[in-house]
Amino acid sequence: MRRILAFGTVLLMMSPLATAAEFVFDDPSGDDDGPGSYTYPTAPEYKKGSFDLTKLEVKDAGDKVEIKVYLKNPIEDPWKSRDWPVKGNGFSLQMAVLFVDQDHKAGAGHDQGIPGFNVAFPEDGRWEKAVIISPQGETRLRSEINDKAKDLKADLVVPQKVSVSGKKIIAVVSKKDLGTPAAGWGFQLVVQSNEGYPDKADLLTRKVNASAGEHRFGGGRDDDCDPHVIDILAGQAKGDKGEIEAQHKALSAYSCEGGPAAWKRAVLPMIYR
């Protein structure tokens, strides 16, 4: 009898019911334009589709969490990140941040994005952790966090490893830093562009201006009121074309009346699974 019970336990552990948690979010292509008006920088390195999110996967991997960000185009390294003073991660253009709501409690967590994004989060969808997926090496990234986001430092997660493969960027983080992904968690993935020479207040993010420049996005404003965000998850994150409109609506809902203290930021939705 004991042998039968033991064998049954092994079968249960090997069954699909015992597999690690994995959360998958799809995003329609063709919405890498922020609120619908943003245009790419004019330099040839910024190929259309380079910031177009198509899928996000978050997977429990033992004592780690594996995050895969899929884009429309193959990931390239035109600025040779491996040769930077602080060795980079094998890509140059993109930067992504995964915001995580771990408790879905109103008022708990942070209601503003990282410096340079110019976005907010809903009262019942604030974030507790944010994973910064950057081509910059760990030393440079931690230095920027210390200089520009010290008040958020405890909740900003720097991956143990970042790599690229084809059209995806892969980040591996420790569960000690992020926790174990669970049903009921909320996720929002923001795609932006890596800026090696950022504004003094921005955390490695690239500006959006009224007119596109060689290394600036266009179609926005010149006063830092608009969201500096190129693509996000929206709707139910199933990849439906209607999610393009949902993204445009969310990123257009900001107000620049009055001075900076009176500005109302675009609010990013959390997607729960």
PDB file of C-alpha atoms in Angstrom:
ATOM      1  CA  MET A   1       0.000   0.000   0.000  1.00  0.00           C
ATOM      2  CA  ARG A   2       2.789   2.422   0.892  1.00  0.00           C
ATOM      3  CA  ARG A   3       4.456   1.756  -2.460  1.00  0.00           C
ATOM      4  CA  ILE A   4       1.173   2.473  -4.269  1.00  0.00           C
ATOM      5  CA  LEU A   5       0.679   5.747  -2.375  1.00  0.00           C
ATOM      6  CA  ALA A   6       4.250   6.803  -3.047  1.00  0.00           C
ATOM      7  CA  PHE A   7       3.894   6.014  -6.755  1.00  0.00           C
ATOM      8  CA  GLY A   8       0.640   7.977  -6.888  1.00  0.00           C
ATOM      9  CA  THR A   9       2.344  10.955  -5.264  1.00  0.00           C
ATOM     10  CA  VAL A  10       5.095  10.884  -7.891  1.00  0.00           C
ATOM     11  CA  LEU A  11       2.516  10.791 -10.694  1.00  0.00           C
ATOM     12  CA  LEU A  12       0.707  13.763  -9.203  1.00  0.00           C
ATOM     13  CA  MET A  13       3.934  15.742  -8.993  1.00  0.00           C
ATOM     14  CA  MET A  14       4.622  14.952 -12.645  1.00  0.00           C
ATOM     15  CA  SER A  15       1.136  15.872 -13.833  1.00  0.00           C
ATOM     16  CA  PRO A  16       0.243  19.144 -15.617  1.00  0.00           C
ATOM     17  CA  LEU A  17      -1.571  20.267 -12.470  1.00  0.00           C
ATOM     18  CA  ALA A  18       1.772  20.536 -10.719  1.00  0.00           C
ATOM     19  CA  THR A  19       3.473  22.722 -13.334  1.00  0.00           C
ATOM     20  CA  ALA A  20       4.820  26.142 -12.364  1.00  0.00           C
ATOM     21  CA  ALA A  21       2.625  29.186 -12.856  1.00  0.00           C
ATOM     22  CA  GLU A  22       2.890  31.011 -16.175  1.00  0.00           C
ATOM     23  CA  PHE A  23       1.085  34.196 -17.148  1.00  0.00           C
ATOM     24  CA  VAL A  24       0.755  35.138 -20.818  1.00  0.00           C
ATOM     25  CA  PHE A  25      -0.414  38.472 -22.208  1.00  0.00           C
ATOM     26  CA  ASP A  26      -0.865  39.270 -25.903  1.00  0.00           C
ATOM     27  CA  ASP A  27      -0.797  42.694 -27.514  1.00  0.00           C
ATOM     28  CA  PRO A  28      -1.893  43.663 -31.047  1.00  0.00           C
ATOM     29  CA  SER A  29       0.769  44.840 -33.473  1.00  0.00           C
ATOM     30  CA  GLY A  30       0.656  48.306 -34.956  1.00  0.00           C
ATOM     31  CA  ASP A  31       0.102  50.239 -31.721  1.00  0.00           C
ATOM     32  CA  ASP A  32       3.669  51.425 -31.110  1.00  0.00           C
ATOM     33  CA  ASP A  33       2.470  55.027 -31.249  1.00  0.00           C
ATOM     34  CA  GLY A  34       1.586  55.792 -27.622  1.00  0.00           C
ATOM     35  CA  PRO A  35      -1.741  57.649 -27.597  1.00  0.00           C
ATOM     36  CA  GLY A  36      -1.994  57.256 -31.369  1.00  0.00           C
ATOM     37  CA  SER A  37       0.071  60.237 -32.443  1.00  0.00           C
ATOM     38  CA  TYR A  38       3.664  59.358 -31.578  1.00  0.00           C
ATOM     39  CA  THR A  39       6.235  58.897 -34.330  1.00  0.00           C
ATOM     40  CA  TYR A  40       9.646  57.255 -34.254  1.00  0.00           C
ATOM     41  CA  PRO A  41      12.936  59.179 -34.096  1.00  0.00           C
ATOM     42  CA  THR A  42      14.347  59.936 -37.526  1.00  0.00           C
ATOM     43  CA  ALA A  43      17.715  58.152 -37.205  1.00  0.00           C
ATOM     44  CA  PRO A  44      17.783  54.950 -39.291  1.00  0.00           C
ATOM     45  CA  GLU A  45      18.468  52.740 -36.269  1.00  0.00           C
ATOM     46  CA  TYR A  46      14.879  53.243 -35.082  1.00  0.00           C
ATOM     47  CA  LYS A  47      13.134  50.850 -37.451  1.00  0.00           C
ATOM     48  CA  LYS A  48       9.337  50.833 -37.396  1.00  0.00           C
ATOM     49  CA  GLY A  49       8.185  47.950 -35.223  1.00  0.00           C
ATOM     50  CA  SER A  50      11.213  48.023 -32.931  1.00  0.00           C
ATOM     51  CA  PHE A  51       9.055  49.119 -29.983  1.00  0.00           C
ATOM     52  CA  ASP A  52       5.900  47.218 -30.935  1.00  0.00           C
ATOM     53  CA  LEU A  53       5.013  44.835 -28.097  1.00  0.00           C
ATOM     54  CA  THR A  54       3.317  41.601 -29.198  1.00  0.00           C
ATOM     55  CA  LYS A  55       3.488  39.341 -26.149  1.00  0.00           C
ATOM     56  CA  LEU A  56       4.574  39.160 -22.502  1.00  0.00           C
ATOM     57  CA  GLU A  57       5.273  35.935 -20.622  1.00  0.00           C
ATOM     58  CA  VAL A  58       5.928  35.743 -16.878  1.00  0.00           C
ATOM     59  CA  LYS A  59       6.945  32.287 -15.660  1.00  0.00           C
ATOM     60  CA  ASP A  60       7.720  30.768 -12.269  1.00  0.00           C
ATOM     61  CA  ALA A  61      11.150  29.144 -12.661  1.00  0.00           C
ATOM     62  CA  GLY A  62      12.049  27.633  -9.299  1.00  0.00           C
ATOM     63  CA  ASP A  63      13.798  30.245  -7.169  1.00  0.00           C
ATOM     64  CA  LYS A  64      13.653  32.684 -10.090  1.00  0.00           C
ATOM     65  CA  VAL A  65      11.073  34.337 -12.336  1.00  0.00           C
ATOM     66  CA  GLU A  66      11.592  34.425 -16.097  1.00  0.00           C
ATOM     67  CA  ILE A  67      10.146  37.351 -18.046  1.00  0.00           C
ATOM     68  CA  LYS A  68       9.976  37.327 -21.844  1.00  0.00           C
ATOM     69  CA  VAL A  69       9.096  40.460 -23.817  1.00  0.00           C
ATOM     70  CA  TYR A  70       8.248  39.821 -27.474  1.00  0.00           C
ATOM     71  CA  LEU A  71       8.476  42.600 -30.069  1.00  0.00           C
ATOM     72  CA  LYS A  72       7.444  42.766 -33.727  1.00  0.00           C
ATOM     73  CA  ASN A  73      11.000  43.117 -35.023  1.00  0.00           C
ATOM     74  CA  PRO A  74      14.139  41.093 -34.294  1.00  0.00           C
ATOM     75  CA  ILE A  75      16.104  42.692 -31.455  1.00  0.00           C
ATOM     76  CA  GLU A  76      19.200  44.515 -32.756  1.00  0.00           C
ATOM     77  CA  ASP A  77      22.272  46.111 -31.199  1.00  0.00           C
ATOM     78  CA  PRO A  78      23.205  48.989 -33.528  1.00  0.00           C
ATOM     79  CA  TRP A  79      25.201  50.810 -30.840  1.00  0.00           C
ATOM     80  CA  LYS A  80      27.263  47.760 -29.835  1.00  0.00           C
ATOM     81  CA  SER A  81      26.250  47.551 -26.188  1.00  0.00           C
ATOM     82  CA  ARG A  82      28.919  44.962 -25.420  1.00  0.00           C
ATOM     83  CA  ASP A  83      31.532  47.680 -26.029  1.00  0.00           C
ATOM     84  CA  TRP A  84      30.010  50.279 -23.681  1.00  0.00           C
ATOM     85  CA  PRO A  85      32.134  51.427 -20.693  1.00  0.00           C
ATOM     86  CA  VAL A  86      29.794  49.348 -18.527  1.00  0.00           C
ATOM     87  CA  LYS A  87      29.206  46.279 -20.691  1.00  0.00           C
ATOM     88  CA  GLY A  88      25.622  46.112 -21.943  1.00  0.00           C
ATOM     89  CA  ASN A  89      23.225  43.241 -22.490  1.00  0.00           C
ATOM     90  CA  GLY A  90      23.379  42.722 -26.254  1.00  0.00           C
ATOM     91  CA  PHE A  91      20.768  45.212 -27.460  1.00  0.00           C
ATOM     92  CA  SER A  92      20.661  49.003 -27.688  1.00  0.00           C
ATOM     93  CA  LEU A  93      17.295  50.511 -28.571  1.00  0.00           C
ATOM     94  CA  GLN A  94      14.628  49.193 -26.249  1.00  0.00           C
ATOM     95  CA  MET A  95      13.841  49.521 -22.571  1.00  0.00           C
ATOM     96  CA  ALA A  96      10.887  47.861 -20.866  1.00  0.00           C
ATOM     97  CA  VAL A  97       9.501  48.050 -17.347  1.00  0.00           C
ATOM     98  CA  LEU A  98       7.183  45.454 -15.837  1.00  0.00           C
ATOM     99  CA  PHE A  99       5.004  46.973 -13.115  1.00  0.00           C
ATOM    100  CA  VAL A 100       3.452  44.448 -10.707  1.00  0.00           C
ATOM    101  CA  ASP A 101       0.482  44.857  -8.368  1.00  0.00           C
ATOM    102  CA  GLN A 102       0.830  42.074  -5.812  1.00  0.00           C
ATOM    103  CA  ASP A 103      -2.202  42.711  -3.606  1.00  0.00           C
ATOM    104  CA  HIS A 104      -4.869  44.567  -5.638  1.00  0.00           C
ATOM    105  CA  LYS A 105      -5.602  46.740  -2.602  1.00  0.00           C
ATOM    106  CA  ALA A 106      -6.711  50.335  -2.994  1.00  0.00           C
ATOM    107  CA  GLY A 107      -4.072  52.768  -1.777  1.00  0.00           C
ATOM    108  CA  ALA A 108      -1.340  50.147  -1.396  1.00  0.00           C
ATOM    109  CA  GLY A 109       1.817  50.645  -3.443  1.00  0.00           C
ATOM    110  CA  HIS A 110       3.072  53.381  -5.753  1.00  0.00           C
ATOM    111  CA  ASP A 111       0.716  55.438  -7.908  1.00  0.00           C
ATOM    112  CA  GLN A 112       3.346  57.061 -10.161  1.00  0.00           C
ATOM    113  CA  GLY A 113       5.577  55.481 -12.802  1.00  0.00           C
ATOM    114  CA  ILE A 114       9.361  55.658 -12.819  1.00  0.00           C
ATOM    115  CA  PRO A 115      10.995  59.050 -13.495  1.00  0.00           C
ATOM    116  CA  GLY A 116      10.658  59.947 -17.176  1.00  0.00           C
ATOM    117  CA  PHE A 117       7.495  57.964 -17.970  1.00  0.00           C
ATOM    118  CA  ASN A 118       5.064  60.722 -16.900  1.00  0.00           C
ATOM    119  CA  VAL A 119       2.315  58.221 -16.039  1.00  0.00           C
ATOM    120  CA  ALA A 120       0.204  57.234 -13.044  1.00  0.00           C
ATOM    121  CA  PHE A 121      -1.628  54.122 -11.860  1.00  0.00           C
ATOM    122  CA  PRO A 122      -5.207  53.723 -10.585  1.00  0.00           C
ATOM    123  CA  GLU A 123      -5.983  53.796  -6.870  1.00  0.00           C
ATOM    124  CA  ASP A 124      -6.816  50.080  -6.832  1.00  0.00           C
ATOM    125  CA  GLY A 125      -4.026  49.160  -9.244  1.00  0.00           C
ATOM    126  CA  ARG A 126      -0.893  50.618  -7.731  1.00  0.00           C
ATOM    127  CA  TRP A 127       2.366  48.735  -8.102  1.00  0.00           C
ATOM    128  CA  GLU A 128       4.503  47.138  -5.418  1.00  0.00           C
ATOM    129  CA  LYS A 129       7.402  46.055  -7.644  1.00  0.00           C
ATOM    130  CA  ALA A 130       8.793  47.176 -11.000  1.00  0.00           C
ATOM    131  CA  VAL A 131      11.320  45.164 -13.000  1.00  0.00           C
ATOM    132  CA  ILE A 132      13.580  47.359 -15.126  1.00  0.00           C
ATOM    133  CA  ILE A 133      14.620  45.529 -18.302  1.00  0.00           C
ATOM    134  CA  SER A 134      17.404  47.597 -19.825  1.00  0.00           C
ATOM    135  CA  PRO A 135      20.325  47.093 -22.189  1.00  0.00           C
ATOM    136  CA  GLN A 136      22.467  48.957 -19.666  1.00  0.00           C
ATOM    137  CA  GLY A 137      24.808  46.956 -17.448  1.00  0.00           C
ATOM    138  CA  GLU A 138      23.874  46.376 -13.814  1.00  0.00           C
ATOM    139  CA  THR A 139      26.365  48.908 -12.417  1.00  0.00           C
ATOM    140  CA  ARG A 140      25.063  51.713 -14.651  1.00  0.00           C
ATOM    141  CA  LEU A 141      21.438  50.821 -13.938  1.00  0.00           C
ATOM    142  CA  ARG A 142      21.898  50.765 -10.164  1.00  0.00           C
ATOM    143  CA  SER A 143      23.783  54.065 -10.304  1.00  0.00           C
ATOM    144  CA  GLU A 144      20.916  55.707 -12.209  1.00  0.00           C
ATOM    145  CA  ILE A 145      18.396  54.350  -9.691  1.00  0.00           C
ATOM    146  CA  ASN A 146      20.430  55.748  -6.793  1.00  0.00           C
ATOM    147  CA  ASP A 147      20.643  59.154  -8.469  1.00  0.00           C
ATOM    148  CA  LYS A 148      17.091  59.504  -9.781  1.00  0.00           C
ATOM    149  CA  ALA A 149      14.762  57.106  -7.957  1.00  0.00           C
ATOM    150  CA  LYS A 150      16.207  56.582  -4.503  1.00  0.00           C
ATOM    151  CA  ASP A 151      12.746  56.777  -2.931  1.00  0.00           C
ATOM    152  CA  LEU A 152      11.659  53.829  -5.110  1.00  0.00           C
ATOM    153  CA  LYS A 153      14.895  51.866  -4.826  1.00  0.00           C
ATOM    154  CA  ALA A 154      13.557  49.138  -2.518  1.00  0.00           C
ATOM    155  CA  ASP A 155      10.816  48.281  -5.020  1.00  0.00           C
ATOM    156  CA  LEU A 156      12.777  48.534  -8.275  1.00  0.00           C
ATOM    157  CA  VAL A 157      14.023  45.112  -9.336  1.00  0.00           C
ATOM    158  CA  VAL A 158      17.253  44.783 -11.302  1.00  0.00           C
ATOM    159  CA  PRO A 159      17.357  41.440 -13.163  1.00  0.00           C
ATOM    160  CA  GLN A 160      20.105  38.939 -12.470  1.00  0.00           C
ATOM    161  CA  LYS A 161      20.431  38.412 -16.209  1.00  0.00           C
ATOM    162  CA  VAL A 162      19.109  40.047 -19.380  1.00  0.00           C
ATOM    163  CA  SER A 163      19.571  38.526 -22.830  1.00  0.00           C
ATOM    164  CA  VAL A 164      18.031  38.587 -26.291  1.00  0.00           C
ATOM    165  CA  SER A 165      16.947  35.877 -28.703  1.00  0.00           C
ATOM    166  CA  GLY A 166      15.332  36.701 -32.024  1.00  0.00           C
ATOM    167  CA  LYS A 167      12.354  38.945 -31.344  1.00  0.00           C
ATOM    168  CA  LYS A 168      12.359  38.577 -27.567  1.00  0.00           C
ATOM    169  CA  ILE A 169      14.143  40.098 -24.589  1.00  0.00           C
ATOM    170  CA  ILE A 170      14.548  37.709 -21.671  1.00  0.00           C
ATOM    171  CA  ALA A 171      15.004  38.866 -18.077  1.00  0.00           C
ATOM    172  CA  VAL A 172      15.618  36.571 -15.120  1.00  0.00           C
ATOM    173  CA  VAL A 173      14.950  37.896 -11.624  1.00  0.00           C
ATOM    174  CA  SER A 174      15.249  36.416  -8.171  1.00  0.00           C
ATOM    175  CA  LYS A 175      12.086  35.571  -6.253  1.00  0.00           C
ATOM    176  CA  LYS A 176      13.789  37.181  -3.262  1.00  0.00           C
ATOM    177  CA  ASP A 177      13.445  40.478  -5.134  1.00  0.00           C
ATOM    178  CA  LEU A 178      10.082  40.017  -6.866  1.00  0.00           C
ATOM    179  CA  GLY A 179       8.188  37.292  -5.037  1.00  0.00           C
ATOM    180  CA  THR A 180       6.382  34.306  -6.525  1.00  0.00           C
ATOM    181  CA  PRO A 181       3.879  35.172  -9.295  1.00  0.00           C
ATOM    182  CA  ALA A 182       0.385  34.185  -8.220  1.00  0.00           C
ATOM    183  CA  ALA A 183      -3.191  34.299  -9.440  1.00  0.00           C
ATOM    184  CA  GLY A 184      -4.640  37.712  -8.702  1.00  0.00           C
ATOM    185  CA  TRP A 185      -1.465  39.625  -9.400  1.00  0.00           C
ATOM    186  CA  GLY A 186      -1.717  42.548 -11.814  1.00  0.00           C
ATOM    187  CA  PHE A 187       0.809  43.315 -14.548  1.00  0.00           C
ATOM    188  CA  GLN A 188       1.555  46.230 -16.848  1.00  0.00           C
ATOM    189  CA  LEU A 189       4.438  46.144 -19.322  1.00  0.00           C
ATOM    190  CA  VAL A 190       5.634  49.493 -20.661  1.00  0.00           C
ATOM    191  CA  VAL A 191       7.877  49.677 -23.728  1.00  0.00           C
ATOM    192  CA  GLN A 192      10.116  52.706 -24.045  1.00  0.00           C
ATOM    193  CA  SER A 193      13.536  53.435 -25.527  1.00  0.00           C
ATOM    194  CA  ASN A 194      16.899  53.206 -23.823  1.00  0.00           C
ATOM    195  CA  GLU A 195      18.532  56.632 -23.548  1.00  0.00           C
ATOM    196  CA  GLY A 196      22.223  56.502 -22.735  1.00  0.00           C
ATOM    197  CA  TYR A 197      22.342  60.267 -22.157  1.00  0.00           C
ATOM    198  CA  PRO A 198      19.072  60.910 -20.308  1.00  0.00           C
ATOM    199  CA  ASP A 199      17.698  64.119 -18.891  1.00  0.00           C
ATOM    200  CA  LYS A 200      18.939  64.744 -15.354  1.00  0.00           C
ATOM    201  CA  ALA A 201      15.580  63.679 -13.901  1.00  0.00           C
ATOM    202  CA  ASP A 202      14.810  60.729 -16.205  1.00  0.00           C
ATOM    203  CA  LEU A 203      15.691  57.113 -15.452  1.00  0.00           C
ATOM    204  CA  LEU A 204      17.338  56.178 -18.776  1.00  0.00           C
ATOM    205  CA  THR A 205      14.159  57.060 -20.714  1.00  0.00           C
ATOM    206  CA  ARG A 206      13.955  58.792 -24.111  1.00  0.00           C
ATOM    207  CA  LYS A 207      11.955  61.986 -24.541  1.00  0.00           C
ATOM    208  CA  VAL A 208       8.828  62.458 -26.627  1.00  0.00           C
ATOM    209  CA  ASN A 209       8.651  65.919 -28.195  1.00  0.00           C
ATOM    210  CA  ALA A 210       6.199  67.742 -30.439  1.00  0.00           C
ATOM    211  CA  SER A 211       8.402  67.058 -33.472  1.00  0.00           C
ATOM    212  CA  ALA A 212      10.519  63.966 -33.996  1.00  0.00           C
ATOM    213  CA  GLY A 213      14.276  64.416 -33.949  1.00  0.00           C
ATOM    214  CA  GLU A 214      17.210  62.183 -34.711  1.00  0.00           C
ATOM    215  CA  HIS A 215      16.946  60.589 -31.265  1.00  0.00           C
ATOM    216  CA  ARG A 216      13.614  61.918 -30.015  1.00  0.00           C
ATOM    217  CA  PHE A 217      10.094  60.617 -30.558  1.00  0.00           C
ATOM    218  CA  GLY A 218       7.590  63.061 -32.053  1.00  0.00           C
ATOM    219  CA  GLY A 219       3.860  63.657 -31.925  1.00  0.00           C
ATOM    220  CA  GLY A 220       3.751  64.672 -28.277  1.00  0.00           C
ATOM    221  CA  ARG A 221       4.545  67.835 -26.366  1.00  0.00           C
ATOM    222  CA  ASP A 222       7.681  69.665 -25.309  1.00  0.00           C
ATOM    223  CA  ASP A 223       6.767  70.227 -21.666  1.00  0.00           C
ATOM    224  CA  ASP A 224       6.927  66.736 -20.102  1.00  0.00           C
ATOM    225  CA  CYS A 225       3.188  66.651 -19.458  1.00  0.00           C
ATOM    226  CA  ASP A 226       2.451  63.868 -21.940  1.00  0.00           C
ATOM    227  CA  PRO A 227       3.185  60.185 -21.249  1.00  0.00           C
ATOM    228  CA  HIS A 228       6.579  59.155 -22.564  1.00  0.00           C
ATOM    229  CA  VAL A 229       5.350  55.657 -23.335  1.00  0.00           C
ATOM    230  CA  ILE A 230       5.392  53.916 -26.729  1.00  0.00           C
ATOM    231  CA  ASP A 231       3.435  50.694 -26.138  1.00  0.00           C
ATOM    232  CA  ILE A 232       1.568  49.089 -23.215  1.00  0.00           C
ATOM    233  CA  LEU A 233      -0.792  46.231 -22.422  1.00  0.00           C
ATOM    234  CA  ALA A 234      -4.447  47.239 -22.679  1.00  0.00           C
ATOM    235  CA  GLY A 235      -7.941  45.788 -22.465  1.00  0.00           C
ATOM    236  CA  GLN A 236      -7.801  42.112 -21.521  1.00  0.00           C
ATOM    237  CA  ALA A 237      -4.357  41.692 -23.122  1.00  0.00           C
ATOM    238  CA  LYS A 238      -5.594  38.998 -25.505  1.00  0.00           C
ATOM    239  CA  GLY A 239      -4.228  40.662 -28.635  1.00  0.00           C
ATOM    240  CA  ASP A 240      -7.575  41.907 -29.945  1.00  0.00           C
ATOM    241  CA  LYS A 241      -7.470  44.880 -32.320  1.00  0.00           C
ATOM    242  CA  GLY A 242      -9.856  46.705 -29.985  1.00  0.00           C
ATOM    243  CA  GLU A 243      -6.996  46.902 -27.510  1.00  0.00           C
ATOM    244  CA  ILE A 244      -5.312  49.434 -29.786  1.00  0.00           C
ATOM    245  CA  GLU A 245      -8.177  51.846 -29.137  1.00  0.00           C
ATOM    246  CA  ALA A 246      -8.041  51.024 -25.420  1.00  0.00           C
ATOM    247  CA  GLN A 247      -4.355  51.942 -25.339  1.00  0.00           C
ATOM    248  CA  HIS A 248      -4.889  55.165 -27.249  1.00  0.00           C
ATOM    249  CA  LYS A 249      -7.721  56.133 -24.920  1.00  0.00           C
ATOM    250  CA  ALA A 250      -5.697  55.472 -21.763  1.00  0.00           C
ATOM    251  CA  LEU A 251      -2.618  57.338 -22.966  1.00  0.00           C
ATOM    252  CA  SER A 252      -4.661  60.291 -24.263  1.00  0.00           C
ATOM    253  CA  ALA A 253      -6.423  60.865 -20.945  1.00  0.00           C
ATOM    254  CA  TYR A 254      -4.087  63.459 -19.465  1.00  0.00           C
ATOM    255  CA  SER A 255      -4.488  67.160 -18.772  1.00  0.00           C
ATOM    256  CA  CYS A 256      -1.886  69.904 -19.042  1.00  0.00           C
ATOM    257  CA  GLU A 257      -3.969  72.766 -17.692  1.00  0.00           C
ATOM    258  CA  GLY A 258      -2.216  74.996 -15.196  1.00  0.00           C
ATOM    259  CA  GLY A 259       1.358  74.473 -14.085  1.00  0.00           C
ATOM    260  CA  PRO A 260       3.157  71.156 -13.547  1.00  0.00           C
ATOM    261  CA  ALA A 261       1.673  70.789 -10.072  1.00  0.00           C
ATOM    262  CA  ALA A 262      -1.822  70.746 -11.604  1.00  0.00           C
ATOM    263  CA  TRP A 263      -1.093  68.342 -14.458  1.00  0.00           C
ATOM    264  CA  LYS A 264      -3.081  65.112 -14.530  1.00  0.00           C
ATOM    265  CA  ARG A 265      -1.089  62.143 -15.747  1.00  0.00           C
ATOM    266  CA  ALA A 266      -2.309  59.414 -18.072  1.00  0.00           C
ATOM    267  CA  VAL A 267      -3.324  56.409 -15.963  1.00  0.00           C
ATOM    268  CA  LEU A 268      -2.096  52.958 -16.988  1.00  0.00           C
ATOM    269  CA  PRO A 269      -4.366  49.965 -16.355  1.00  0.00           C
ATOM    270  CA  MET A 270      -3.239  46.853 -14.525  1.00  0.00           C
ATOM    271  CA  ILE A 271      -4.093  43.556 -16.217  1.00  0.00           C
ATOM    272  CA  TYR A 272      -5.048  40.804 -13.756  1.00  0.00           C
ATOM    273  CA  ARG A 273      -4.900  37.056 -14.260  1.00  0.00           C
TER     274      ARG A 273
END
